[in-house]
Backbone as JSON Lines, residues from 0, in Angstrom:
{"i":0,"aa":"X","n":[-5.27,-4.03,39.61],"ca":[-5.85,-3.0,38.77],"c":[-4.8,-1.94,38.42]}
{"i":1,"aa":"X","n":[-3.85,-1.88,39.36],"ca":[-2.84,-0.88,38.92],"c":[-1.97,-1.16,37.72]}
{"i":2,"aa":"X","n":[-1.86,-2.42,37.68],"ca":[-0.74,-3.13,37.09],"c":[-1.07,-2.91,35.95]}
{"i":3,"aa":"X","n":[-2.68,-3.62,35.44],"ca":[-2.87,-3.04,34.42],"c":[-3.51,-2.03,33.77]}
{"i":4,"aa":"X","n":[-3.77,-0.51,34.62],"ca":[-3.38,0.66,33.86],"c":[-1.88,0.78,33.76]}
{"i":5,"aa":"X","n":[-0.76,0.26,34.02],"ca":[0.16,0.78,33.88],"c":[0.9,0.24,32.48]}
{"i":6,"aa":"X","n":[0.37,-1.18,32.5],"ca":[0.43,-1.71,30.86],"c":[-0.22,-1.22,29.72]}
{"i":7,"aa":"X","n":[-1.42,-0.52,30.51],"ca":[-2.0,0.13,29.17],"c":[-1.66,1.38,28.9]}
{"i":8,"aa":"X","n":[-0.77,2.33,30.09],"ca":[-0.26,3.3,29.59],"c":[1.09,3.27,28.62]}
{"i":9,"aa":"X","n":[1.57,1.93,29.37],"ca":[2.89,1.6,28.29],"c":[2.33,1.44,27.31]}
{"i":10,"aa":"X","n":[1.47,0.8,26.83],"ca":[0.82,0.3,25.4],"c":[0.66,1.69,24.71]}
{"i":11,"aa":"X","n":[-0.36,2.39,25.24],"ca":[-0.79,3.78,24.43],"c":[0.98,4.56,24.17]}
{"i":12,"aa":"X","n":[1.65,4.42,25.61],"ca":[3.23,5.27,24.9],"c":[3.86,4.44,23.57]}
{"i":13,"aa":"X","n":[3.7,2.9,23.64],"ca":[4.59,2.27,22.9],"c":[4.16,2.46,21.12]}
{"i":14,"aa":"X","n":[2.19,2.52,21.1],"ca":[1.59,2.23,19.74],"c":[2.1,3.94,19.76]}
{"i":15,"aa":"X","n":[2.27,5.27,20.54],"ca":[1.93,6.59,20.13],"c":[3.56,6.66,19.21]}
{"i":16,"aa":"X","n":[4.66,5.85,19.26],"ca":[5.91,5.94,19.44],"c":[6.32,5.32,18.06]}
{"i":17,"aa":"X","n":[5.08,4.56,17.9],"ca":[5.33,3.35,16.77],"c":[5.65,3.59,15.3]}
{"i":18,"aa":"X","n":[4.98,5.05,14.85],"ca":[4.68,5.44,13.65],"c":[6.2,5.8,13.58]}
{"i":19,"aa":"X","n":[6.71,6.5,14.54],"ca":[7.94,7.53,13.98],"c":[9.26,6.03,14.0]}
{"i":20,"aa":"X","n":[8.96,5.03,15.0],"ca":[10.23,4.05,14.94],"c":[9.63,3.4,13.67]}
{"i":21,"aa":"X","n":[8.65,2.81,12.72],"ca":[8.68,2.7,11.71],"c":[8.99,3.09,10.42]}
{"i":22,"aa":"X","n":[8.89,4.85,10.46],"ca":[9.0,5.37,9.34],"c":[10.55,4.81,9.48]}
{"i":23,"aa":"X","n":[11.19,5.41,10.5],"ca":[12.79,4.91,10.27],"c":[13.55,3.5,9.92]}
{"i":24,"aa":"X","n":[12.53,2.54,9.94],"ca":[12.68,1.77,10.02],"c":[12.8,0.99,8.02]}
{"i":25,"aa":"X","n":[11.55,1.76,7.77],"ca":[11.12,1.71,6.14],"c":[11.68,1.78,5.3]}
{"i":26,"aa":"X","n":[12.71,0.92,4.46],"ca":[13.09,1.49,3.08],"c":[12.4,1.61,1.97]}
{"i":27,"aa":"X","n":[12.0,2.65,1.2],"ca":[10.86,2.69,0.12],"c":[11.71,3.09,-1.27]}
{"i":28,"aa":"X","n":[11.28,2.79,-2.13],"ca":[11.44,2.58,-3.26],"c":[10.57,3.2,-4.57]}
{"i":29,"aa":"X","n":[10.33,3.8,-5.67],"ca":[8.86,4.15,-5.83],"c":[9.35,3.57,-7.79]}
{"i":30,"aa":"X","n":[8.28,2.99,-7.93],"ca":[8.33,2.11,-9.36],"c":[7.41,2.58,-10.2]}
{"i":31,"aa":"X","n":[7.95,2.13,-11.81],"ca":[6.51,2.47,-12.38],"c":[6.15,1.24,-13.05]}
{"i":32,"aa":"X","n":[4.99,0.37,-13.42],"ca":[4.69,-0.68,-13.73],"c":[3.62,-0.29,-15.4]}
{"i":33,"aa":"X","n":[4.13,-0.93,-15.87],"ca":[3.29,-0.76,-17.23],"c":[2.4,-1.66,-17.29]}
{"i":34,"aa":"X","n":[0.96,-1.27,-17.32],"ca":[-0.32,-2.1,-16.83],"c":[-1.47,-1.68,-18.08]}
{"i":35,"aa":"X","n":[-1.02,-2.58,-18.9],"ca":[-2.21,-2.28,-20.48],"c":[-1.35,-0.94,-21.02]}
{"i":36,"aa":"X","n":[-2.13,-0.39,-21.41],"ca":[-1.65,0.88,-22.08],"c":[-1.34,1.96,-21.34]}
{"i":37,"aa":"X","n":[-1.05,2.03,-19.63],"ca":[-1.22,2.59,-18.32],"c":[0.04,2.79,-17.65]}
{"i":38,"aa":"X","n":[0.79,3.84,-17.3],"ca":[1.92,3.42,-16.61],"c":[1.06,3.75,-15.04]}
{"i":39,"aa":"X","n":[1.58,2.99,-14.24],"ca":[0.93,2.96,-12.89],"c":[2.12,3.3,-11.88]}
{"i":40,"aa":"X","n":[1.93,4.19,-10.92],"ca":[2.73,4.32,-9.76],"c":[2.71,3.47,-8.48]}
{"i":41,"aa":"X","n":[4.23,2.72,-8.35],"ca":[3.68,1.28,-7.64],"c":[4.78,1.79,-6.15]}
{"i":42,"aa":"X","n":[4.76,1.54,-5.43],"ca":[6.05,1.37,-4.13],"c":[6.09,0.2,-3.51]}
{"i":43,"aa":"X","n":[7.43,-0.25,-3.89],"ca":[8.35,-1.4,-2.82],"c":[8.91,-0.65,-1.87]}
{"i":44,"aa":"X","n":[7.91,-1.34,-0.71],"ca":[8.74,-0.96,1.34],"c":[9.51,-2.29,1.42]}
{"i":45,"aa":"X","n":[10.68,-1.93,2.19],"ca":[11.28,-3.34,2.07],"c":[12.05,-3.01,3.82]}
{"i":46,"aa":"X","n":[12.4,-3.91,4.59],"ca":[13.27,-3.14,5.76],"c":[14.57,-2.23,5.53]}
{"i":47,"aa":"X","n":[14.69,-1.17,6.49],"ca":[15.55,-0.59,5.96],"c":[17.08,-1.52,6.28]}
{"i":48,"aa":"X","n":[17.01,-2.06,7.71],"ca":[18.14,-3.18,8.14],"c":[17.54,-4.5,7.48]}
{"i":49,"aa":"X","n":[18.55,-5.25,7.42],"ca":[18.34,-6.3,6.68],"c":[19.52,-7.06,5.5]}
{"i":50,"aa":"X","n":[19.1,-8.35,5.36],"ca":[19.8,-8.52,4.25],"c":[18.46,-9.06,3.05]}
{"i":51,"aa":"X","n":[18.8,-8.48,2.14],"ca":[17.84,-8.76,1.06],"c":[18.18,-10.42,0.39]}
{"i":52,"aa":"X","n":[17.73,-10.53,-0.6],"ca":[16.86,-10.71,-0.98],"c":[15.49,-10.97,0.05]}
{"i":53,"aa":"X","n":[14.25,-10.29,0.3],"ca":[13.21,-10.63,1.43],"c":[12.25,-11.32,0.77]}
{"i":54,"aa":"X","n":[11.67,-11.82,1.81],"ca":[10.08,-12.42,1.44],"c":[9.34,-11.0,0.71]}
{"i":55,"aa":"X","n":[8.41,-11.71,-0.15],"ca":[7.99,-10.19,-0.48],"c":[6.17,-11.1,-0.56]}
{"i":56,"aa":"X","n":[5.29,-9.65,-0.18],"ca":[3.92,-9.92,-0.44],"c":[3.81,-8.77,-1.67]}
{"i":57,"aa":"X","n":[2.58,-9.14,-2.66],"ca":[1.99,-7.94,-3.38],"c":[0.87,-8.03,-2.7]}
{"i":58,"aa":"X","n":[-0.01,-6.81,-2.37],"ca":[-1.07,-6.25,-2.28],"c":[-2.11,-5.94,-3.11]}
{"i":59,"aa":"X","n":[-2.79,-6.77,-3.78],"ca":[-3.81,-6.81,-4.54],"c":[-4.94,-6.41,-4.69]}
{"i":60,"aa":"X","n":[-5.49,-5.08,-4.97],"ca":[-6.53,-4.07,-4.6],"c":[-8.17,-4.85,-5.51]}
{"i":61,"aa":"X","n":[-8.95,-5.04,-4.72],"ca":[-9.93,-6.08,-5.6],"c":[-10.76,-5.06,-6.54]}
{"i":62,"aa":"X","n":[-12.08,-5.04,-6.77],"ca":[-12.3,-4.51,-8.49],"c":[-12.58,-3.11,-8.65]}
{"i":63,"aa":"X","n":[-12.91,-2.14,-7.14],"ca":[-13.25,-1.01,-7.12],"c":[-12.06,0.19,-7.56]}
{"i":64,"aa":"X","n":[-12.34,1.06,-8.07],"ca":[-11.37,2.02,-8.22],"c":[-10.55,2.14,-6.39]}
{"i":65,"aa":"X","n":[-9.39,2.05,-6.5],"ca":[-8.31,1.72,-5.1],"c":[-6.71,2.41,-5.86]}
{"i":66,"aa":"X","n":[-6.38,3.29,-5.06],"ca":[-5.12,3.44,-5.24],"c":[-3.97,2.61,-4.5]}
{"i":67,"aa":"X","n":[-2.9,2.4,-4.22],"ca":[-2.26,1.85,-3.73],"c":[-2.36,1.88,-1.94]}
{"i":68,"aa":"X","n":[-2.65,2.93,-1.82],"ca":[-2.91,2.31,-0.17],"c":[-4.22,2.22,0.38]}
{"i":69,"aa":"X","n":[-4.92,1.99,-0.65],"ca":[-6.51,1.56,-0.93],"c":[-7.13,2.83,0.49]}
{"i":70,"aa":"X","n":[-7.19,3.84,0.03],"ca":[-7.66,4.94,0.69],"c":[-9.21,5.08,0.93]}
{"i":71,"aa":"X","n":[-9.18,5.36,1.99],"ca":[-11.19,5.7,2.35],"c":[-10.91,6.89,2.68]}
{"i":72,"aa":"X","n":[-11.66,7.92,1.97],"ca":[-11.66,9.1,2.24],"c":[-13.31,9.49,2.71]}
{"i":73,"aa":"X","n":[-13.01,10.46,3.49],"ca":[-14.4,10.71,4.19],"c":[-15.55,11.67,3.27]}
{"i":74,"aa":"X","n":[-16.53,11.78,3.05],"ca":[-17.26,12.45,1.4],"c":[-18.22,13.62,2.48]}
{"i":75,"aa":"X","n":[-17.45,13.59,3.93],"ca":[-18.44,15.16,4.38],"c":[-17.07,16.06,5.23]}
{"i":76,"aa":"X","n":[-15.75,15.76,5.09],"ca":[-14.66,16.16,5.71],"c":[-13.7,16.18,4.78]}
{"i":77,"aa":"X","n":[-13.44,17.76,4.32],"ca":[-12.58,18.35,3.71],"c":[-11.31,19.06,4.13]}
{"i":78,"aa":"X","n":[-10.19,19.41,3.31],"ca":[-8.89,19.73,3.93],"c":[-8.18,20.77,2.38]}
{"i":79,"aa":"X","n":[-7.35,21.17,2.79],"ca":[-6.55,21.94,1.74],"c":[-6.29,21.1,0.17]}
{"i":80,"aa":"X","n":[-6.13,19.81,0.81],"ca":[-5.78,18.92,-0.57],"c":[-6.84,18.28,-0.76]}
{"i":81,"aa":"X","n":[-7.99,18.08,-0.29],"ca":[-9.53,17.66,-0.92],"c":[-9.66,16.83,0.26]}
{"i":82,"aa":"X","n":[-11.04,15.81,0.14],"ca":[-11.51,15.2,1.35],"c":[-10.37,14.69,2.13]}
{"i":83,"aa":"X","n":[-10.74,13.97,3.45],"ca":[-9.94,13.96,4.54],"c":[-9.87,12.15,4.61]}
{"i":84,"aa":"X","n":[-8.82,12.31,4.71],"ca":[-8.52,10.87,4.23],"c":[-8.8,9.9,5.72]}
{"i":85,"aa":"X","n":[-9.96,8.69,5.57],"ca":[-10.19,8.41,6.77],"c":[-9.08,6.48,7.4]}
{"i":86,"aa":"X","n":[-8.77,6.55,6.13],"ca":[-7.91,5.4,6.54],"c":[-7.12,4.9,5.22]}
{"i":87,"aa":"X","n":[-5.8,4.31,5.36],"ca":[-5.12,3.95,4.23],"c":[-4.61,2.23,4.77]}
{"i":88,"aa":"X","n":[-5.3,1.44,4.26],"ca":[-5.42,-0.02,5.32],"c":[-3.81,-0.26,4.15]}
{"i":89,"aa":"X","n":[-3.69,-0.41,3.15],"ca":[-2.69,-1.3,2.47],"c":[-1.56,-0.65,3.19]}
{"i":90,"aa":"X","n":[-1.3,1.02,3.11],"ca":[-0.14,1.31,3.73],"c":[0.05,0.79,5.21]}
{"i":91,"aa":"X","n":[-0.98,0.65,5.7],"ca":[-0.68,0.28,7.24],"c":[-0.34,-1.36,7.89]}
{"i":92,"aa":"X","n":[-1.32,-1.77,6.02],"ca":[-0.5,-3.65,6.05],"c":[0.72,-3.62,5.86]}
{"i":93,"aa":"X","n":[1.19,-2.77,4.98],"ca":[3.03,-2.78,4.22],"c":[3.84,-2.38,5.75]}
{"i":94,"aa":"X","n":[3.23,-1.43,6.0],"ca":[4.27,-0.85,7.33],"c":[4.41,-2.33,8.61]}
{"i":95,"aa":"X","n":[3.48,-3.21,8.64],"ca":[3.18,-4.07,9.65],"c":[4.25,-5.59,9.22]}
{"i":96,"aa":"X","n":[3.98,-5.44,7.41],"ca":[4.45,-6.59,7.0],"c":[5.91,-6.26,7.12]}
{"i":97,"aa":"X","n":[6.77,-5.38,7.0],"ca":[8.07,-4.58,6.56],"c":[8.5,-5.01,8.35]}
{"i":98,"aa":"X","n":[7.83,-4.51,8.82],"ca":[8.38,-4.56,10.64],"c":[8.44,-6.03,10.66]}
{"i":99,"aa":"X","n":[7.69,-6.81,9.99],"ca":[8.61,-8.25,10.41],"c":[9.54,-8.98,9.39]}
{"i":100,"aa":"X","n":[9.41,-8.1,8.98],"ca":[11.17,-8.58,7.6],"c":[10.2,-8.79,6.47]}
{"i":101,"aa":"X","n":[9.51,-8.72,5.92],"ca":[8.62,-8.54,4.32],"c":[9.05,-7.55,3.39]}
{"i":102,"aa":"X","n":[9.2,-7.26,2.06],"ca":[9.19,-6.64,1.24],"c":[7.55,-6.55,0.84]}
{"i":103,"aa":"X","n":[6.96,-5.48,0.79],"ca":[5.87,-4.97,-0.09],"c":[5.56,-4.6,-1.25]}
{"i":104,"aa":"X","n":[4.89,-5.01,-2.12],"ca":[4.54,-3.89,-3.15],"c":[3.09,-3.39,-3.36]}
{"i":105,"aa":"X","n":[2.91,-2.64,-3.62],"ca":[1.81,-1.99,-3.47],"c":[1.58,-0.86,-5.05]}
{"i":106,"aa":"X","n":[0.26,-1.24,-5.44],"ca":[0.21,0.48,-6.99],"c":[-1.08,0.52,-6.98]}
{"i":107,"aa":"X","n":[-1.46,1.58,-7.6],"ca":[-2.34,2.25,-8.11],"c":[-2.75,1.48,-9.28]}
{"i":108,"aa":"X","n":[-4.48,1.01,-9.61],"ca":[-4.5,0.28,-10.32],"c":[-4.91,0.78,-11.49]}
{"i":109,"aa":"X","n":[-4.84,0.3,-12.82],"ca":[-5.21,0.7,-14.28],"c":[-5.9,1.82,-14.39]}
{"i":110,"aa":"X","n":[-5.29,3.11,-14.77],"ca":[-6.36,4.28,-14.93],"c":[-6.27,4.66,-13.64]}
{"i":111,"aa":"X","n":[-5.73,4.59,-12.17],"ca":[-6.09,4.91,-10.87],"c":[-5.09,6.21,-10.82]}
{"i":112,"aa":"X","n":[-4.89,7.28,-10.46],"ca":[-4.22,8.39,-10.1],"c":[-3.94,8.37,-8.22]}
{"i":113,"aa":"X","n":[-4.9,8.52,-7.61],"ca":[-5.33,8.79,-6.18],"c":[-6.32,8.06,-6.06]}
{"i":114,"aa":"X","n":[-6.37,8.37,-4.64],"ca":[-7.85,7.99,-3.57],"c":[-9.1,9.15,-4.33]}
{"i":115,"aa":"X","n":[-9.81,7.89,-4.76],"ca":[-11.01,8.15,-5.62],"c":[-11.18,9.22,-6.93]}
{"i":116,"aa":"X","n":[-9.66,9.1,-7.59],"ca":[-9.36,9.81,-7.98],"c":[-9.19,8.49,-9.66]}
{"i":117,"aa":"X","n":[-9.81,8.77,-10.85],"ca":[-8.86,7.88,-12.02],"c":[-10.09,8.48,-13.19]}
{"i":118,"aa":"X","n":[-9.38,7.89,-14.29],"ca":[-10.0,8.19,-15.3],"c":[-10.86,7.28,-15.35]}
{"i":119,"aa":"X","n":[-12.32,7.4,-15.21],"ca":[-13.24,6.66,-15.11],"c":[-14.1,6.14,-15.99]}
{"i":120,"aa":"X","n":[-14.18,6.97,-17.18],"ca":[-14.04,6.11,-18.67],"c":[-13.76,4.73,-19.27]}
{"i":121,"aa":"X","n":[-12.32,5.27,-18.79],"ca":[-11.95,4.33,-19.1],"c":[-11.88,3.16,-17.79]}
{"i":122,"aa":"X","n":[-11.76,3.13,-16.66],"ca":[-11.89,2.03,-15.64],"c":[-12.86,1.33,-15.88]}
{"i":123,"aa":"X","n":[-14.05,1.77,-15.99],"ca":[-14.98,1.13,-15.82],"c":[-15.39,-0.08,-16.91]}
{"i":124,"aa":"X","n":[-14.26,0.55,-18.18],"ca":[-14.98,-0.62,-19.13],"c":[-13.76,-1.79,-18.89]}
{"i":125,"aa":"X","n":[-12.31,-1.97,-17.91],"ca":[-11.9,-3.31,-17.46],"c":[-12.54,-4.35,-17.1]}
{"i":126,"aa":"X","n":[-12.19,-5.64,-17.26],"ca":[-12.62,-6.65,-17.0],"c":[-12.05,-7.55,-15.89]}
{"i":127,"aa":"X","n":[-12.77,-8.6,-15.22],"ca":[-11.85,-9.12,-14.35],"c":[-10.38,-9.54,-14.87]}
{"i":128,"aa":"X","n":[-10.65,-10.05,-16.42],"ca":[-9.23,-10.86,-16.86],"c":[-8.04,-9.65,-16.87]}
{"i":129,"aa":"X","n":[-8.73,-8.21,-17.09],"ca":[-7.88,-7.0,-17.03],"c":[-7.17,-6.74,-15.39]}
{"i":130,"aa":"X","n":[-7.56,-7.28,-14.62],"ca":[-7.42,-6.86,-13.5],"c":[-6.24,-8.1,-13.07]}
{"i":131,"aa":"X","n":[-6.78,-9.37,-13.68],"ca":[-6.06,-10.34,-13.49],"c":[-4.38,-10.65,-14.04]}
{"i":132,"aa":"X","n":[-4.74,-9.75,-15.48],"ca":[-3.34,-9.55,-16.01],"c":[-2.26,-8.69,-15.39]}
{"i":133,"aa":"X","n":[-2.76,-7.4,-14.76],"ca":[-2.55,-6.55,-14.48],"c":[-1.99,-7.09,-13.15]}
{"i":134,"aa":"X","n":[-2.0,-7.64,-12.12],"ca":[-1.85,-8.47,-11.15],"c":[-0.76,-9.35,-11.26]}
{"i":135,"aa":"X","n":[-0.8,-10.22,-12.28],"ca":[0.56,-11.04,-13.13],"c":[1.67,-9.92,-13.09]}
{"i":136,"aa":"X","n":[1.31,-8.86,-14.22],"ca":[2.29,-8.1,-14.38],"c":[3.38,-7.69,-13.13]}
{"i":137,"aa":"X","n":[2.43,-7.25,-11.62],"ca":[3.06,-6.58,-11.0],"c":[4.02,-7.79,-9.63]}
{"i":138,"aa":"X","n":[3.0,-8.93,-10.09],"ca":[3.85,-9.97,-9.52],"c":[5.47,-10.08,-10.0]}
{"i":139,"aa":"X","n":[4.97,-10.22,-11.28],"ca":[6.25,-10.45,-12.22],"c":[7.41,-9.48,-12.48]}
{"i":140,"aa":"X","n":[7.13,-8.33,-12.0],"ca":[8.21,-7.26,-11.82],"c":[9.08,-6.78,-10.78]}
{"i":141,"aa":"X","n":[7.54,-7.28,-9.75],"ca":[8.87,-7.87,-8.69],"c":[9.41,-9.01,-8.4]}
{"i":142,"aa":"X","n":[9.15,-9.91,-8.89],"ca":[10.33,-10.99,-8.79],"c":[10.88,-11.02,-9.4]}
{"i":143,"aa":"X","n":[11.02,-9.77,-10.66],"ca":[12.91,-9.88,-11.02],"c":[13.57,-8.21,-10.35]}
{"i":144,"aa":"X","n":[13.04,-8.07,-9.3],"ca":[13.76,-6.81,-8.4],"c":[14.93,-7.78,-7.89]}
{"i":145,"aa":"X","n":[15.97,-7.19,-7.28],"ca":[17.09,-7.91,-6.69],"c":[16.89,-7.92,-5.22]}
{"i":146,"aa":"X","n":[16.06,-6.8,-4.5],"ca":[15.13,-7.22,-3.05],"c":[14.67,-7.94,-3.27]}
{"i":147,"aa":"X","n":[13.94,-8.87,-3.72],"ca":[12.82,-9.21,-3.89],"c":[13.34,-10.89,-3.54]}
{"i":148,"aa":"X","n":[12.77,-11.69,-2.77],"ca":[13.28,-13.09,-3.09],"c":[12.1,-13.57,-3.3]}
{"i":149,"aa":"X","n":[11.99,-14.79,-4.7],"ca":[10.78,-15.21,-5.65],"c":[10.54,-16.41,-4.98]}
């Protein structure tokens, strides 16, 4: 029983330790992708050691308004910069995929600004094939990055 609280205190030191040896770890990049009539704000994480060209994943946000690190913000917990952001799953896939040698890309989709944040006018009247093109596009821009191996 000792043994393993003592693994689980290593564990809690090692995950509390994890964020800051990642950020250092991160090389980021920040792109803009032209998506319909839309310029979109996209980021390639790629390792910061390494030799490039990397495997690369895109992150594909499915049909709901999603910014790039597909944000859940909490709608009864507020902060100086607006609700309180309760989880950012894509950034925390990119940071996971990057720690084992992956290139990421990740954007904000058609009309998307922020977490729950876009011109909604206009979002709402996209179509899947809009979403689908839009997807092509950002495939296709990174595989002619020079990180990027296709």
């Amino acid at each position: 029983m000792k043994l393993l609280r003592l693994v689980a205190l290593w564990t809690l030191v090692a995950l509390a330790a994890a964020p800051e040896a990642l950020a250092e770890s991160i090389a980021r990049e920040q792109l803009s992708l032209q998506l319909g009539d839309w310029t979109s704000v996209a980021e390639l994480a790629y390792p910061a050691e390494g030799t490039p060209p990397f495997p690369t994943v895109v992150l594909i946000p499915g049909s709901g308004v999603a910014d790039m690190d597909h944000t859940v913000v909490s709608p009864f917990e507020y902060g100086p910069e607006g609700p309180a952001s309760l989880s950012s799953i894509f950034r925390d896939i990119a940071q996971r995929l990057v720690e084992q040698g992956f290139a990421v890309v990740r954007y904000n989709k058609r009309y998307v600004t922020g977490p729950n944040q876009a011109d909604f006018n206009r979002f709402y009247l996209l179509t899947l094939d809009d979403f689908l093109d839009d997807a092509r596009s950002v495939v296709e821009t990174a595989k002619a990055h020079p990180l990027v191996d296709e």
